[in-house]
Coordinates of C-alpha atoms in Angstrom, one line a residue:
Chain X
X1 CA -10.8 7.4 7.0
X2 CA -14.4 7.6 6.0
X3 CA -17.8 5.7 8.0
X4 CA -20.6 4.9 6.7
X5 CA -23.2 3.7 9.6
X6 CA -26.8 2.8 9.7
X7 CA -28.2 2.6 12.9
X8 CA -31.7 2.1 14.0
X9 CA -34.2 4.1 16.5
X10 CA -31.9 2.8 19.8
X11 CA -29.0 4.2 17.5
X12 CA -27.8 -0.3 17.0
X13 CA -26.2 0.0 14.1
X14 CA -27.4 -2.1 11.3
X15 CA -24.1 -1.6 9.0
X16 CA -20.8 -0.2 8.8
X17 CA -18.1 0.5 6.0
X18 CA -15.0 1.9 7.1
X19 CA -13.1 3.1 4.3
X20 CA -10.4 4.9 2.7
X21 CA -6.3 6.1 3.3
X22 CA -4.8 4.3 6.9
X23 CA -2.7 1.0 7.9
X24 CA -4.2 -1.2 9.5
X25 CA -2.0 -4.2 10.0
X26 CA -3.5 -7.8 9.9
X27 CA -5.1 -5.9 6.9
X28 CA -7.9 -8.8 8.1
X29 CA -8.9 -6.7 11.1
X30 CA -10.9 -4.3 9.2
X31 CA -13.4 -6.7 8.5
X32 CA -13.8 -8.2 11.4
X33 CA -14.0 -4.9 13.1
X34 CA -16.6 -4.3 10.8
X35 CA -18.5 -7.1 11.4
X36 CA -18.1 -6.9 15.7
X37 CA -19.4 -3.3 15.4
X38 CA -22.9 -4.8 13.9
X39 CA -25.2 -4.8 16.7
X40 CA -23.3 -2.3 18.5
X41 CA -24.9 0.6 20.0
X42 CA -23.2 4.0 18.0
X43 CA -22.2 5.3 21.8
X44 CA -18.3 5.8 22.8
X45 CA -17.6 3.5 25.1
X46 CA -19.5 0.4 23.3
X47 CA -17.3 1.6 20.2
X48 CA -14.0 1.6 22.1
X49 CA -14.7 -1.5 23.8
X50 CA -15.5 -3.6 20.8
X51 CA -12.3 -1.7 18.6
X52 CA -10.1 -3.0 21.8
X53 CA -11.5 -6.9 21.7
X54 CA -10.6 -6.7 17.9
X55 CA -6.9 -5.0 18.4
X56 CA -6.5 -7.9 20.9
X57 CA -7.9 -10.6 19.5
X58 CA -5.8 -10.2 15.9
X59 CA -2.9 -8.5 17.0
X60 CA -4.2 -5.8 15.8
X61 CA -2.1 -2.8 14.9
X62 CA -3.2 1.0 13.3
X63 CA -0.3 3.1 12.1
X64 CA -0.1 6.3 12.0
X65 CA -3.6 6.7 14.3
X66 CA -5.1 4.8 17.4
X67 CA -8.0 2.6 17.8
X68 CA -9.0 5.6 20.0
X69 CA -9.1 8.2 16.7
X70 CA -11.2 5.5 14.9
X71 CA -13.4 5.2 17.3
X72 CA -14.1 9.1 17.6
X73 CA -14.6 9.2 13.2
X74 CA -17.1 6.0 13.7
X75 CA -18.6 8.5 16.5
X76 CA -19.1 11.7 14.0
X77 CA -20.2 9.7 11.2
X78 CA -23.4 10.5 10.0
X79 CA -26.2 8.0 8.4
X80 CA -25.9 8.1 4.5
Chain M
X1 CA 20.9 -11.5 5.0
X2 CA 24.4 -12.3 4.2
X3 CA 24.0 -14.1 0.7
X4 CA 23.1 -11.5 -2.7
X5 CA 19.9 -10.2 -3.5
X6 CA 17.5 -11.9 -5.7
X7 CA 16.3 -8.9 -8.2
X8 CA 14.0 -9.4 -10.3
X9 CA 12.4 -6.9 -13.2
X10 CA 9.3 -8.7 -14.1
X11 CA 6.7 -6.2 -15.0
X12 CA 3.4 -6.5 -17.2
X13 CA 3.2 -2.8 -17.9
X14 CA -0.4 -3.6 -19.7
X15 CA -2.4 -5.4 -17.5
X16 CA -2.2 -4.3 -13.9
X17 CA -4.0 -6.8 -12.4
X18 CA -1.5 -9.4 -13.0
X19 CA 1.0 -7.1 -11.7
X20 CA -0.5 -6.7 -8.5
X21 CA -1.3 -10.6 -8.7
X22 CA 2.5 -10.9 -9.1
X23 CA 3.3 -8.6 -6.1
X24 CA 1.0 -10.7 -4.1
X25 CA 2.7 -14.1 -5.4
X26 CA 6.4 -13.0 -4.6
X27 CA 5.5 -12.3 -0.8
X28 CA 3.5 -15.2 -0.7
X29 CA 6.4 -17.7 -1.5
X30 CA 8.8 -15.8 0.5
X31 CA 6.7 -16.2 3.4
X32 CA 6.4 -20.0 2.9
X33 CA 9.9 -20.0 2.6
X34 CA 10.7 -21.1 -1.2
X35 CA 12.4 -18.6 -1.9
X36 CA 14.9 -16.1 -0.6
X37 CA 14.7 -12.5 -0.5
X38 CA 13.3 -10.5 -3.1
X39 CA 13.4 -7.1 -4.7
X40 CA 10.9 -6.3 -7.7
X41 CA 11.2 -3.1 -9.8
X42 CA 8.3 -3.1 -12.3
X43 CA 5.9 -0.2 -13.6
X44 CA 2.1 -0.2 -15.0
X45 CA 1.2 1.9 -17.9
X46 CA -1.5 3.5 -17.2
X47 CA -3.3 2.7 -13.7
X48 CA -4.9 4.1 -10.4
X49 CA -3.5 1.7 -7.6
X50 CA -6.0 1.7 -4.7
X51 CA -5.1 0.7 -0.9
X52 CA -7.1 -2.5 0.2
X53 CA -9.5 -0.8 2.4
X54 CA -10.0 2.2 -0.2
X55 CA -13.7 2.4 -2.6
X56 CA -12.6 3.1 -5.8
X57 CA -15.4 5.3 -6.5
X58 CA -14.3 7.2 -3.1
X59 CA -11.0 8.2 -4.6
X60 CA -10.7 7.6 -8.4
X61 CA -12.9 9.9 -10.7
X62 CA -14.3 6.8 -12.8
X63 CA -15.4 8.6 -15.8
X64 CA -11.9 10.0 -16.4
X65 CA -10.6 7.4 -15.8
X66 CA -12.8 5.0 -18.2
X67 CA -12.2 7.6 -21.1
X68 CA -8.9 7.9 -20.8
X69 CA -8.1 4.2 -20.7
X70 CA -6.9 4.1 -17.0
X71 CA -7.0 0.7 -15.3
X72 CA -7.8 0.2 -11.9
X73 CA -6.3 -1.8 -9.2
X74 CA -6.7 -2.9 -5.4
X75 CA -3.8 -3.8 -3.6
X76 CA -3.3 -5.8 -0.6
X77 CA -2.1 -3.1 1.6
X78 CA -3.4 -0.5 3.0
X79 CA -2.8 3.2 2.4
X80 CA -3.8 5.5 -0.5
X81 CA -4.9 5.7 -4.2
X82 CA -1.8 6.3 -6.3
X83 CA -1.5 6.8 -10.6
X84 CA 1.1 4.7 -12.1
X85 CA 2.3 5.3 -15.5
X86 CA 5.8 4.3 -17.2
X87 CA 7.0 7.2 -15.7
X88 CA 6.4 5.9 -11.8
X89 CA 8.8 3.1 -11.3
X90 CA 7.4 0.6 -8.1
X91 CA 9.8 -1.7 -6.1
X92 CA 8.8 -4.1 -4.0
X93 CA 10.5 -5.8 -1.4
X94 CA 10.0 -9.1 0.9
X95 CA 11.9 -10.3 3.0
X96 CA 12.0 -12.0 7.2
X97 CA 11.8 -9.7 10.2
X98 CA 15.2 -9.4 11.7
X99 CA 15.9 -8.6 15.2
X100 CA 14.5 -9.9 18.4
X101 CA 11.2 -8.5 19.7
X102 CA 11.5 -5.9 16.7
X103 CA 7.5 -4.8 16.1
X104 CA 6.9 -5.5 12.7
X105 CA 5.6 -2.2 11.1
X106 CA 8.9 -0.6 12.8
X107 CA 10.4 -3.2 10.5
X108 CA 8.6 -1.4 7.6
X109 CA 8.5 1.6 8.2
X110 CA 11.4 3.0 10.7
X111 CA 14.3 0.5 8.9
X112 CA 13.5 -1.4 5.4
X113 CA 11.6 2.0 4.0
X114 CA 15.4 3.4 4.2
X115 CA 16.3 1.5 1.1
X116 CA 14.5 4.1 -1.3
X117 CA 15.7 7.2 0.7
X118 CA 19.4 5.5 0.2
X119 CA 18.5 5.3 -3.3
X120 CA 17.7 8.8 -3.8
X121 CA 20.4 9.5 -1.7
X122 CA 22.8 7.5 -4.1
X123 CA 20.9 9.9 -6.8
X124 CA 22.3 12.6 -5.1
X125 CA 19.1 13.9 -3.7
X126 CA 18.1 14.8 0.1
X127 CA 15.4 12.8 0.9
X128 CA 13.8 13.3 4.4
X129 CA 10.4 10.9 5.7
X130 CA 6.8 12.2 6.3
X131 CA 4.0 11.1 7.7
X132 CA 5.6 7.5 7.8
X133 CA 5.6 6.3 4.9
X134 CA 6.3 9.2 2.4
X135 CA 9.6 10.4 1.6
X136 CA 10.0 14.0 0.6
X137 CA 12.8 16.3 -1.6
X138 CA 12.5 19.9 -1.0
X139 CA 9.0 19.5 0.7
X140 CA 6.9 17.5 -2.0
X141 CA 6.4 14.1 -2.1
X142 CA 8.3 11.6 -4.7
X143 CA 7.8 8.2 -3.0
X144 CA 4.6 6.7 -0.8
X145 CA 4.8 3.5 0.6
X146 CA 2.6 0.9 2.0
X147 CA 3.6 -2.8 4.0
X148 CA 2.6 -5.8 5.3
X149 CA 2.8 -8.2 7.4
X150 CA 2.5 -12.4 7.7
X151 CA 4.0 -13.8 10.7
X152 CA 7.7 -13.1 10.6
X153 CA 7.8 -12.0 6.8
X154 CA 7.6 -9.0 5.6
X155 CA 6.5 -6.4 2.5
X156 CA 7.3 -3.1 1.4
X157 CA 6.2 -1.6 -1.7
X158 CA 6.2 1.5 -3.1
X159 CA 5.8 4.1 -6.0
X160 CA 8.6 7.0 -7.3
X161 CA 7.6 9.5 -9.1
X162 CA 10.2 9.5 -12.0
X163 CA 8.3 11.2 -14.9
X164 CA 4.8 10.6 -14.2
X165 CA 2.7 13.0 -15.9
X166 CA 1.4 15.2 -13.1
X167 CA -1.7 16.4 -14.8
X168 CA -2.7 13.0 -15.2
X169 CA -2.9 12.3 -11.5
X170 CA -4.6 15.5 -10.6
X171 CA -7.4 15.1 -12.5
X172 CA -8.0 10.8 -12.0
X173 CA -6.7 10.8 -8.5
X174 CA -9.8 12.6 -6.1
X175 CA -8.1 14.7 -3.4
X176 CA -10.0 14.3 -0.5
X177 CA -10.3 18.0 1.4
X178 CA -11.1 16.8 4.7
X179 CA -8.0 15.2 5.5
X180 CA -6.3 18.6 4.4
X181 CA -7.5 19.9 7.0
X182 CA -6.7 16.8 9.7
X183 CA -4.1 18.4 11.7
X184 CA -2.2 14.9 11.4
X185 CA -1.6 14.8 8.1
X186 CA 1.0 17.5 6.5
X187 CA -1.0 17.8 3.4
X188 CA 2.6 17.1 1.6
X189 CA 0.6 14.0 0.5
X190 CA -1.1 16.2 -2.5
X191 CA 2.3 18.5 -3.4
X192 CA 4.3 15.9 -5.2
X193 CA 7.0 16.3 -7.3
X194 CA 9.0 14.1 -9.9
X195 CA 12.8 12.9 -9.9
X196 CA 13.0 14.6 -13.9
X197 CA 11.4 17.6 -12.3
X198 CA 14.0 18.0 -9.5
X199 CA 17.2 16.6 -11.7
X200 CA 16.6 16.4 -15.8
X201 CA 19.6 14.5 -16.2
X202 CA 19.2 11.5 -14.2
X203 CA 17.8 8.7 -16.0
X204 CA 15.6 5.7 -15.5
X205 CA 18.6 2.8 -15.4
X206 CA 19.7 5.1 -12.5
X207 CA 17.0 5.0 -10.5
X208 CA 17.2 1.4 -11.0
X209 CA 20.3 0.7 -10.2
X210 CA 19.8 3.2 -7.1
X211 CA 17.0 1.3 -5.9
X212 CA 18.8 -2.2 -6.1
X213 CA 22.2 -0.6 -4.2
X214 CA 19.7 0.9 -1.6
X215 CA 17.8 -2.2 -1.0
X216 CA 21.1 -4.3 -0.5
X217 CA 22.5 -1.6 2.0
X218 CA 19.3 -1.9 3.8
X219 CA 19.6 -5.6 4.0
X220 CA 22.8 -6.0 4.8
X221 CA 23.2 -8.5 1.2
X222 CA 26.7 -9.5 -0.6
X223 CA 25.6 -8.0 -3.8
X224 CA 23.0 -8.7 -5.7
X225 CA 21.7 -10.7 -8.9
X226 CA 18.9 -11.0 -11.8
X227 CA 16.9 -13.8 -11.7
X228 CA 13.6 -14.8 -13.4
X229 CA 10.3 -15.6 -11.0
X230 CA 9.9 -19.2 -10.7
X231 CA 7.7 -21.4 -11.8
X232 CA 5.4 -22.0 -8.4
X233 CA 5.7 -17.9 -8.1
X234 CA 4.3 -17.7 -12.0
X235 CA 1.6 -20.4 -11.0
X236 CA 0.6 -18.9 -7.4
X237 CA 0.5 -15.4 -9.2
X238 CA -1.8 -16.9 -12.2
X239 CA -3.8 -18.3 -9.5
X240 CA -4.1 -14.5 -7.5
X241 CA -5.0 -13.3 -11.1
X242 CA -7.6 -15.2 -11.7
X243 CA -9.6 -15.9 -8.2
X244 CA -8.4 -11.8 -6.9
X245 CA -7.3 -9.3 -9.2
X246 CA -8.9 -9.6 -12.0
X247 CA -12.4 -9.4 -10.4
X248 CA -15.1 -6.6 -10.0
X249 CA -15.3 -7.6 -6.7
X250 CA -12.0 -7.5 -5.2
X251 CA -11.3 -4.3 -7.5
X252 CA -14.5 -2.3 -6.9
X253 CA -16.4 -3.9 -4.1
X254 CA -14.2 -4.0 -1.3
X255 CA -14.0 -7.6 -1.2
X256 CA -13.0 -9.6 2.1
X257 CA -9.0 -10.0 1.8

Protein backbone atom coordinates (compact mmCIF):
# COMPACT_ATOMS: atom_id res chain seq x y z
CA UNK A 1 0.00 0.00 0.00
CA UNK A 2 1.50 3.36 -0.97
CA UNK A 3 0.14 7.28 0.29
CA UNK A 4 0.48 10.07 -1.29
CA UNK A 5 -0.65 13.14 1.06
CA UNK A 6 -0.58 16.87 0.81
CA UNK A 7 -1.24 18.63 3.78
CA UNK A 8 -1.00 22.18 4.62
CA UNK A 9 0.82 24.34 7.48
CA UNK A 10 -1.99 22.82 10.33
CA UNK A 11 -0.83 19.43 8.67
CA UNK A 12 -5.14 19.37 6.79
CA UNK A 13 -4.49 17.47 4.22
CA UNK A 14 -5.29 18.87 0.84
CA UNK A 15 -5.10 15.37 -1.11
CA UNK A 16 -4.68 11.75 -0.81
CA UNK A 17 -4.01 8.71 -3.23
CA UNK A 18 -3.92 5.47 -1.62
CA UNK A 19 -2.60 3.05 -3.87
CA UNK A 20 -1.22 -0.12 -4.86
CA UNK A 21 -1.42 -4.32 -3.79
CA UNK A 22 -4.51 -4.92 -0.87
CA UNK A 23 -8.33 -5.98 -0.87
CA UNK A 24 -10.41 -3.79 0.02
CA UNK A 25 -13.98 -5.10 -0.40
CA UNK A 26 -16.81 -2.70 -1.60
CA UNK A 27 -13.76 -2.02 -3.93
CA UNK A 28 -15.95 1.52 -3.72
CA UNK A 29 -14.62 2.27 -0.24
CA UNK A 30 -11.38 3.37 -1.37
CA UNK A 31 -12.64 6.35 -2.89
CA UNK A 32 -14.72 7.43 -0.59
CA UNK A 33 -12.15 6.92 2.08
CA UNK A 34 -10.17 9.02 -0.04
CA UNK A 35 -12.46 11.61 -0.36
CA UNK A 36 -13.59 11.72 3.86
CA UNK A 37 -9.80 11.99 4.64
CA UNK A 38 -9.73 15.52 2.61
CA UNK A 39 -9.95 18.00 5.29
CA UNK A 40 -8.72 15.74 7.73
CA UNK A 41 -5.94 16.75 10.05
CA UNK A 42 -2.76 13.96 9.24
CA UNK A 43 -2.97 13.06 13.23
CA UNK A 44 -3.89 9.35 14.41
CA UNK A 45 -6.85 9.49 15.96
CA UNK A 46 -8.61 11.96 13.28
CA UNK A 47 -7.29 9.17 10.73
CA UNK A 48 -8.65 6.24 12.58
CA UNK A 49 -11.82 7.82 13.33
CA UNK A 50 -12.69 8.83 9.77
CA UNK A 51 -11.26 5.03 8.32
CA UNK A 52 -13.92 3.58 10.99
CA UNK A 53 -17.04 5.94 9.71
CA UNK A 54 -16.10 4.68 6.13
CA UNK A 55 -15.64 0.72 7.28
CA UNK A 56 -19.13 1.34 8.75
CA UNK A 57 -20.90 3.19 6.57
CA UNK A 58 -20.11 0.71 3.33
CA UNK A 59 -19.63 -2.38 4.94
CA UNK A 60 -16.43 -1.95 4.56
CA UNK A 61 -13.96 -4.83 4.67
CA UNK A 62 -9.75 -4.96 4.33
CA UNK A 63 -8.31 -8.36 3.80
CA UNK A 64 -5.40 -9.38 4.75
CA UNK A 65 -4.75 -5.91 6.96
CA UNK A 66 -6.88 -3.69 9.32
CA UNK A 67 -8.23 -0.21 8.91
CA UNK A 68 -5.80 0.11 11.91
CA UNK A 69 -2.51 -0.75 9.58
CA UNK A 70 -3.88 1.77 6.95
CA UNK A 71 -4.15 4.21 9.11
CA UNK A 72 -0.48 3.88 10.53
CA UNK A 73 0.99 3.84 6.42
CA UNK A 74 -1.38 7.16 5.85
CA UNK A 75 0.51 8.27 9.17
CA UNK A 76 4.27 7.68 7.80
CA UNK A 77 3.55 8.93 4.46
CA UNK A 78 5.49 11.66 3.47
CA UNK A 79 4.47 14.78 1.17
CA UNK A 80 5.55 14.06 -2.53
CA UNK B 1 -25.64 -25.71 -6.76
CA UNK B 2 -27.10 -29.00 -7.68
CA UNK B 3 -27.61 -28.49 -11.56
CA UNK B 4 -24.05 -28.65 -14.10
CA UNK B 5 -21.67 -26.00 -14.55
CA UNK B 6 -22.01 -23.49 -17.19
CA UNK B 7 -18.17 -23.40 -18.71
CA UNK B 8 -17.45 -21.29 -20.95
CA UNK B 9 -13.90 -20.73 -22.92
CA UNK B 10 -14.42 -17.39 -24.42
CA UNK B 11 -11.11 -15.64 -24.64
CA UNK B 12 -9.88 -12.60 -26.84
CA UNK B 13 -6.23 -13.44 -26.46
CA UNK B 14 -5.46 -9.99 -28.47
CA UNK B 15 -7.21 -7.30 -26.94
CA UNK B 16 -7.26 -7.40 -23.25
CA UNK B 17 -9.48 -4.87 -22.58
CA UNK B 18 -12.42 -6.72 -23.88
CA UNK B 19 -11.34 -9.51 -21.89
CA UNK B 20 -11.41 -7.89 -18.72
CA UNK B 21 -14.74 -6.09 -20.11
CA UNK B 22 -15.97 -9.73 -20.48
CA UNK B 23 -14.91 -10.79 -16.97
CA UNK B 24 -16.75 -7.83 -15.73
CA UNK B 25 -19.99 -8.66 -17.89
CA UNK B 26 -20.25 -12.49 -16.70
CA UNK B 27 -20.47 -11.33 -12.91
CA UNK B 28 -22.56 -8.66 -13.75
CA UNK B 29 -25.40 -10.87 -15.15
CA UNK B 30 -24.92 -13.47 -12.67
CA UNK B 31 -25.55 -11.09 -10.04
CA UNK B 32 -28.81 -9.84 -11.67
CA UNK B 33 -29.67 -13.27 -11.90
CA UNK B 34 -29.83 -14.07 -15.84
CA UNK B 35 -27.76 -16.49 -15.74
CA UNK B 36 -26.56 -19.42 -13.66
CA UNK B 37 -23.29 -20.13 -12.44
CA UNK B 38 -20.31 -19.60 -14.45
CA UNK B 39 -16.70 -20.72 -14.88
CA UNK B 40 -14.46 -18.80 -17.61
CA UNK B 41 -11.07 -20.15 -18.58
CA UNK B 42 -9.49 -17.60 -21.06
CA UNK B 43 -5.75 -16.23 -21.48
CA UNK B 44 -4.40 -12.76 -22.94
CA UNK B 45 -1.39 -12.69 -25.04
CA UNK B 46 0.62 -10.49 -24.04
CA UNK B 47 -0.57 -8.14 -21.00
CA UNK B 48 0.22 -6.57 -17.44
CA UNK B 49 -3.19 -7.05 -15.42
CA UNK B 50 -3.30 -4.30 -12.73
CA UNK B 51 -5.50 -4.53 -9.33
CA UNK B 52 -8.22 -1.64 -9.37
CA UNK B 53 -6.55 0.40 -6.81
CA UNK B 54 -2.98 -0.13 -8.35
CA UNK B 55 -1.04 3.06 -10.70
CA UNK B 56 0.22 1.55 -13.50
CA UNK B 57 3.17 3.51 -13.58
CA UNK B 58 3.64 2.37 -9.80
CA UNK B 59 4.02 -1.17 -10.79
CA UNK B 60 4.54 -1.71 -14.62
CA UNK B 61 7.83 -0.46 -16.13
CA UNK B 62 5.98 1.47 -19.12
CA UNK B 63 8.80 1.74 -21.49
CA UNK B 64 9.29 -2.08 -21.56
CA UNK B 65 6.42 -2.54 -21.66
CA UNK B 66 5.48 -0.11 -24.80
CA UNK B 67 8.50 -1.62 -26.76
CA UNK B 68 7.75 -4.89 -26.32
CA UNK B 69 4.12 -4.67 -27.30
CA UNK B 70 2.72 -5.42 -23.79
CA UNK B 71 -0.90 -4.21 -23.15
CA UNK B 72 -2.10 -3.03 -20.06
CA UNK B 73 -5.16 -3.65 -18.06
CA UNK B 74 -7.08 -2.57 -14.77
CA UNK B 75 -9.29 -4.93 -13.27
CA UNK B 76 -12.08 -4.53 -11.06
CA UNK B 77 -10.52 -6.17 -8.11
CA UNK B 78 -8.17 -5.50 -6.00
CA UNK B 79 -4.81 -7.04 -5.43
CA UNK B 80 -1.58 -6.94 -7.56
CA UNK B 81 -0.09 -6.41 -11.05
CA UNK B 82 0.26 -9.71 -12.73
CA UNK B 83 1.81 -10.56 -16.72
CA UNK B 84 -0.42 -12.75 -18.72
CA UNK B 85 0.84 -14.43 -21.76
CA UNK B 86 -0.61 -17.73 -23.61
CA UNK B 87 1.33 -19.42 -21.23
CA UNK B 88 -0.86 -18.04 -17.97
CA UNK B 89 -4.25 -19.57 -18.20
CA UNK B 90 -7.02 -17.29 -16.00
CA UNK B 91 -10.34 -18.76 -14.66
CA UNK B 92 -12.93 -16.93 -13.47
CA UNK B 93 -15.71 -17.92 -11.39
CA UNK B 94 -19.18 -16.38 -10.28
CA UNK B 95 -21.43 -17.61 -8.53
CA UNK B 96 -24.24 -16.82 -5.10
CA UNK B 97 -22.89 -16.92 -1.56
CA UNK B 98 -23.98 -20.06 0.08
CA UNK B 99 -24.46 -20.59 3.69
CA UNK B 100 -26.14 -18.60 6.27
CA UNK B 101 -24.26 -15.63 7.90
CA UNK B 102 -21.10 -16.90 5.82
CA UNK B 103 -18.86 -13.42 5.44
CA UNK B 104 -18.35 -12.99 1.98
CA UNK B 105 -14.48 -12.78 1.45
CA UNK B 106 -14.48 -16.21 3.61
CA UNK B 107 -16.64 -17.17 0.71
CA UNK B 108 -13.62 -16.30 -1.52
CA UNK B 109 -11.08 -16.82 -0.07
CA UNK B 110 -11.26 -19.74 2.78
CA UNK B 111 -13.85 -22.11 0.35
CA UNK B 112 -14.39 -21.14 -3.60
CA UNK B 113 -10.29 -20.37 -3.86
CA UNK B 114 -10.19 -24.38 -3.25
CA UNK B 115 -11.33 -25.12 -6.76
CA UNK B 116 -7.70 -24.28 -8.20
CA UNK B 117 -5.77 -26.01 -5.40
CA UNK B 118 -8.22 -29.21 -6.23
CA UNK B 119 -7.16 -28.63 -9.68
CA UNK B 120 -3.58 -28.85 -9.09
CA UNK B 121 -4.27 -31.35 -6.83
CA UNK B 122 -6.13 -33.40 -9.74
CA UNK B 123 -2.58 -32.51 -11.55
CA UNK B 124 -1.00 -34.40 -9.13
CA UNK B 125 0.65 -31.47 -7.46
CA UNK B 126 0.74 -30.41 -3.63
CA UNK B 127 -0.56 -27.17 -3.54
CA UNK B 128 -0.72 -25.41 -0.03
CA UNK B 129 -2.31 -21.38 0.36
CA UNK B 130 -0.26 -18.23 1.25
CA UNK B 131 -0.95 -15.06 2.13
CA UNK B 132 -4.67 -15.65 1.23
CA UNK B 133 -5.00 -15.64 -1.86
CA UNK B 134 -1.77 -17.35 -3.38
CA UNK B 135 -1.39 -20.87 -3.76
CA UNK B 136 2.06 -22.29 -3.56
CA UNK B 137 4.00 -25.80 -4.90
CA UNK B 138 7.22 -26.43 -3.31
CA UNK B 139 7.41 -22.82 -1.86
CA UNK B 140 6.86 -20.56 -5.11
CA UNK B 141 3.95 -19.17 -6.25
CA UNK B 142 1.84 -20.66 -9.34
CA UNK B 143 -1.59 -19.13 -8.77
CA UNK B 144 -2.75 -15.34 -7.21
CA UNK B 145 -6.07 -14.67 -6.88
CA UNK B 146 -8.28 -11.68 -6.41
CA UNK B 147 -12.58 -11.50 -5.55
CA UNK B 148 -15.38 -9.57 -5.26
CA UNK B 149 -18.24 -8.98 -3.98
CA UNK B 150 -22.07 -7.57 -4.96
CA UNK B 151 -24.58 -8.29 -2.46
CA UNK B 152 -24.97 -12.10 -2.29
CA UNK B 153 -22.95 -12.79 -5.56
CA UNK B 154 -19.75 -13.53 -5.78
CA UNK B 155 -16.24 -13.46 -7.97
CA UNK B 156 -13.05 -15.22 -8.00
CA UNK B 157 -10.52 -14.86 -10.57
CA UNK B 158 -7.33 -15.83 -10.93
CA UNK B 159 -4.01 -16.41 -12.98
CA UNK B 160 -1.74 -20.04 -13.22
CA UNK B 161 1.35 -19.84 -14.26
CA UNK B 162 1.40 -22.72 -16.90
CA UNK B 163 4.36 -21.61 -19.25
CA UNK B 164 4.56 -18.04 -18.82
CA UNK B 165 7.89 -16.81 -19.77
CA UNK B 166 9.46 -15.88 -16.53
CA UNK B 167 11.90 -13.36 -17.83
CA UNK B 168 9.18 -11.58 -19.22
CA UNK B 169 7.51 -10.76 -15.98
CA UNK B 170 10.67 -9.88 -14.21
CA UNK B 171 11.62 -7.27 -16.16
CA UNK B 172 7.70 -5.55 -17.04
CA UNK B 173 6.34 -6.42 -13.66
CA UNK B 174 8.23 -3.71 -10.90
CA UNK B 175 8.90 -5.51 -7.61
CA UNK B 176 8.26 -3.36 -5.05
CA UNK B 177 11.22 -3.75 -2.09
CA UNK B 178 9.38 -2.33 0.68
CA UNK B 179 6.84 -4.88 0.98
CA UNK B 180 9.73 -7.45 1.04
CA UNK B 181 10.59 -6.39 3.87
CA UNK B 182 6.71 -6.00 5.52
CA UNK B 183 6.92 -8.77 8.03
CA UNK B 184 3.28 -9.70 6.67
CA UNK B 185 3.90 -10.56 3.56
CA UNK B 186 6.14 -13.95 2.88
CA UNK B 187 7.81 -12.45 0.00
CA UNK B 188 6.66 -15.88 -1.88
CA UNK B 189 4.70 -13.29 -3.93
CA UNK B 190 8.04 -12.51 -6.16
CA UNK B 191 9.51 -16.53 -6.20
CA UNK B 192 7.01 -17.94 -8.68
CA UNK B 193 7.22 -20.86 -10.47
CA UNK B 194 5.39 -22.53 -13.61
CA UNK B 195 3.27 -25.86 -13.87
CA UNK B 196 5.91 -26.86 -17.12
CA UNK B 197 8.65 -25.99 -14.75
CA UNK B 198 7.48 -28.21 -11.90
CA UNK B 199 5.92 -31.17 -14.37
CA UNK B 200 7.10 -30.98 -18.30
CA UNK B 201 4.64 -33.50 -19.18
CA UNK B 202 1.46 -32.07 -18.19
CA UNK B 203 -0.31 -30.19 -20.77
CA UNK B 204 -2.57 -27.25 -21.30
CA UNK B 205 -6.06 -29.34 -22.01
CA UNK B 206 -5.06 -30.76 -18.50
CA UNK B 207 -5.02 -27.88 -16.66
CA UNK B 208 -8.22 -27.20 -18.29
CA UNK B 209 -9.97 -29.96 -17.60
CA UNK B 210 -8.40 -29.79 -13.92
CA UNK B 211 -9.70 -26.44 -13.41
CA UNK B 212 -13.37 -27.34 -14.61
CA UNK B 213 -13.39 -30.75 -12.27
CA UNK B 214 -11.99 -28.47 -9.37
CA UNK B 215 -14.50 -25.83 -9.75
CA UNK B 216 -17.51 -28.32 -9.91
CA UNK B 217 -16.14 -30.14 -6.66
CA UNK B 218 -16.01 -26.81 -5.04
CA UNK B 219 -19.58 -26.12 -5.96
CA UNK B 220 -21.01 -29.04 -5.25
CA UNK B 221 -22.39 -29.17 -9.41
CA UNK B 222 -23.76 -32.38 -11.33
CA UNK B 223 -21.25 -32.10 -14.03
CA UNK B 224 -20.63 -29.60 -16.10
CA UNK B 225 -21.17 -28.16 -19.74
CA UNK B 226 -19.84 -25.76 -22.64
CA UNK B 227 -21.91 -23.04 -23.50
CA UNK B 228 -21.43 -19.87 -25.48
CA UNK B 229 -21.89 -16.24 -23.58
CA UNK B 230 -25.19 -14.83 -24.34
CA UNK B 231 -26.27 -12.30 -26.07
CA UNK B 232 -27.17 -9.56 -23.08
CA UNK B 233 -23.55 -10.92 -21.54
CA UNK B 234 -21.89 -10.03 -25.26
CA UNK B 235 -23.87 -6.62 -25.16
CA UNK B 236 -23.23 -5.64 -21.36
CA UNK B 237 -19.49 -6.64 -21.98
CA UNK B 238 -19.36 -4.41 -25.34
CA UNK B 239 -20.91 -1.79 -23.25
CA UNK B 240 -17.93 -2.29 -20.20
CA UNK B 241 -15.45 -2.09 -23.34
CA UNK B 242 -16.36 0.85 -24.49
CA UNK B 243 -17.43 3.30 -21.40
CA UNK B 244 -14.39 1.19 -18.91
CA UNK B 245 -11.72 -0.70 -20.34
CA UNK B 246 -10.79 0.61 -23.16
CA UNK B 247 -10.10 4.03 -21.64
CA UNK B 248 -6.87 5.99 -20.50
CA UNK B 249 -8.69 6.75 -17.62
CA UNK B 250 -9.94 3.76 -16.12
CA UNK B 251 -6.51 1.96 -17.34
CA UNK B 252 -3.98 4.65 -16.22
CA UNK B 253 -5.72 7.17 -14.07
CA UNK B 254 -7.15 5.34 -11.40
CA UNK B 255 -10.60 6.10 -12.41
CA UNK B 256 -13.63 6.05 -9.78
CA UNK B 257 -15.01 2.30 -10.14
Amino acid sequence: MRVKVETDEQRVIQSITITGDFFLLPEDALWKLEERLKGAKLERNEIIKKIEQVFEETGGIVVGSTPQEIAEVILEAREP
Amino acid sequence: MTEKLRVLLTEFPENSHLNLAFEEAFFLSRCSEWTSDVLRIWRNEKAVVIGVFQKAEEEVDLDFANSNSIQIVRRFTGGGAVYHDLGNINFALSTKIEGEGQRGVDFLYDHLIYGAIEALRLLGFNPSKENFNDIVIEGKKVIGVAGSIRKDCAFLHGAMLFSTDLSVLSKVLKVPLKKLQDKKIDSVKYRVSTLSQLKPEIEQKDVILSLIEGFTKVLGAEGYYFDFPDKREIELARRLYLEKYSTVSWNFERRRP
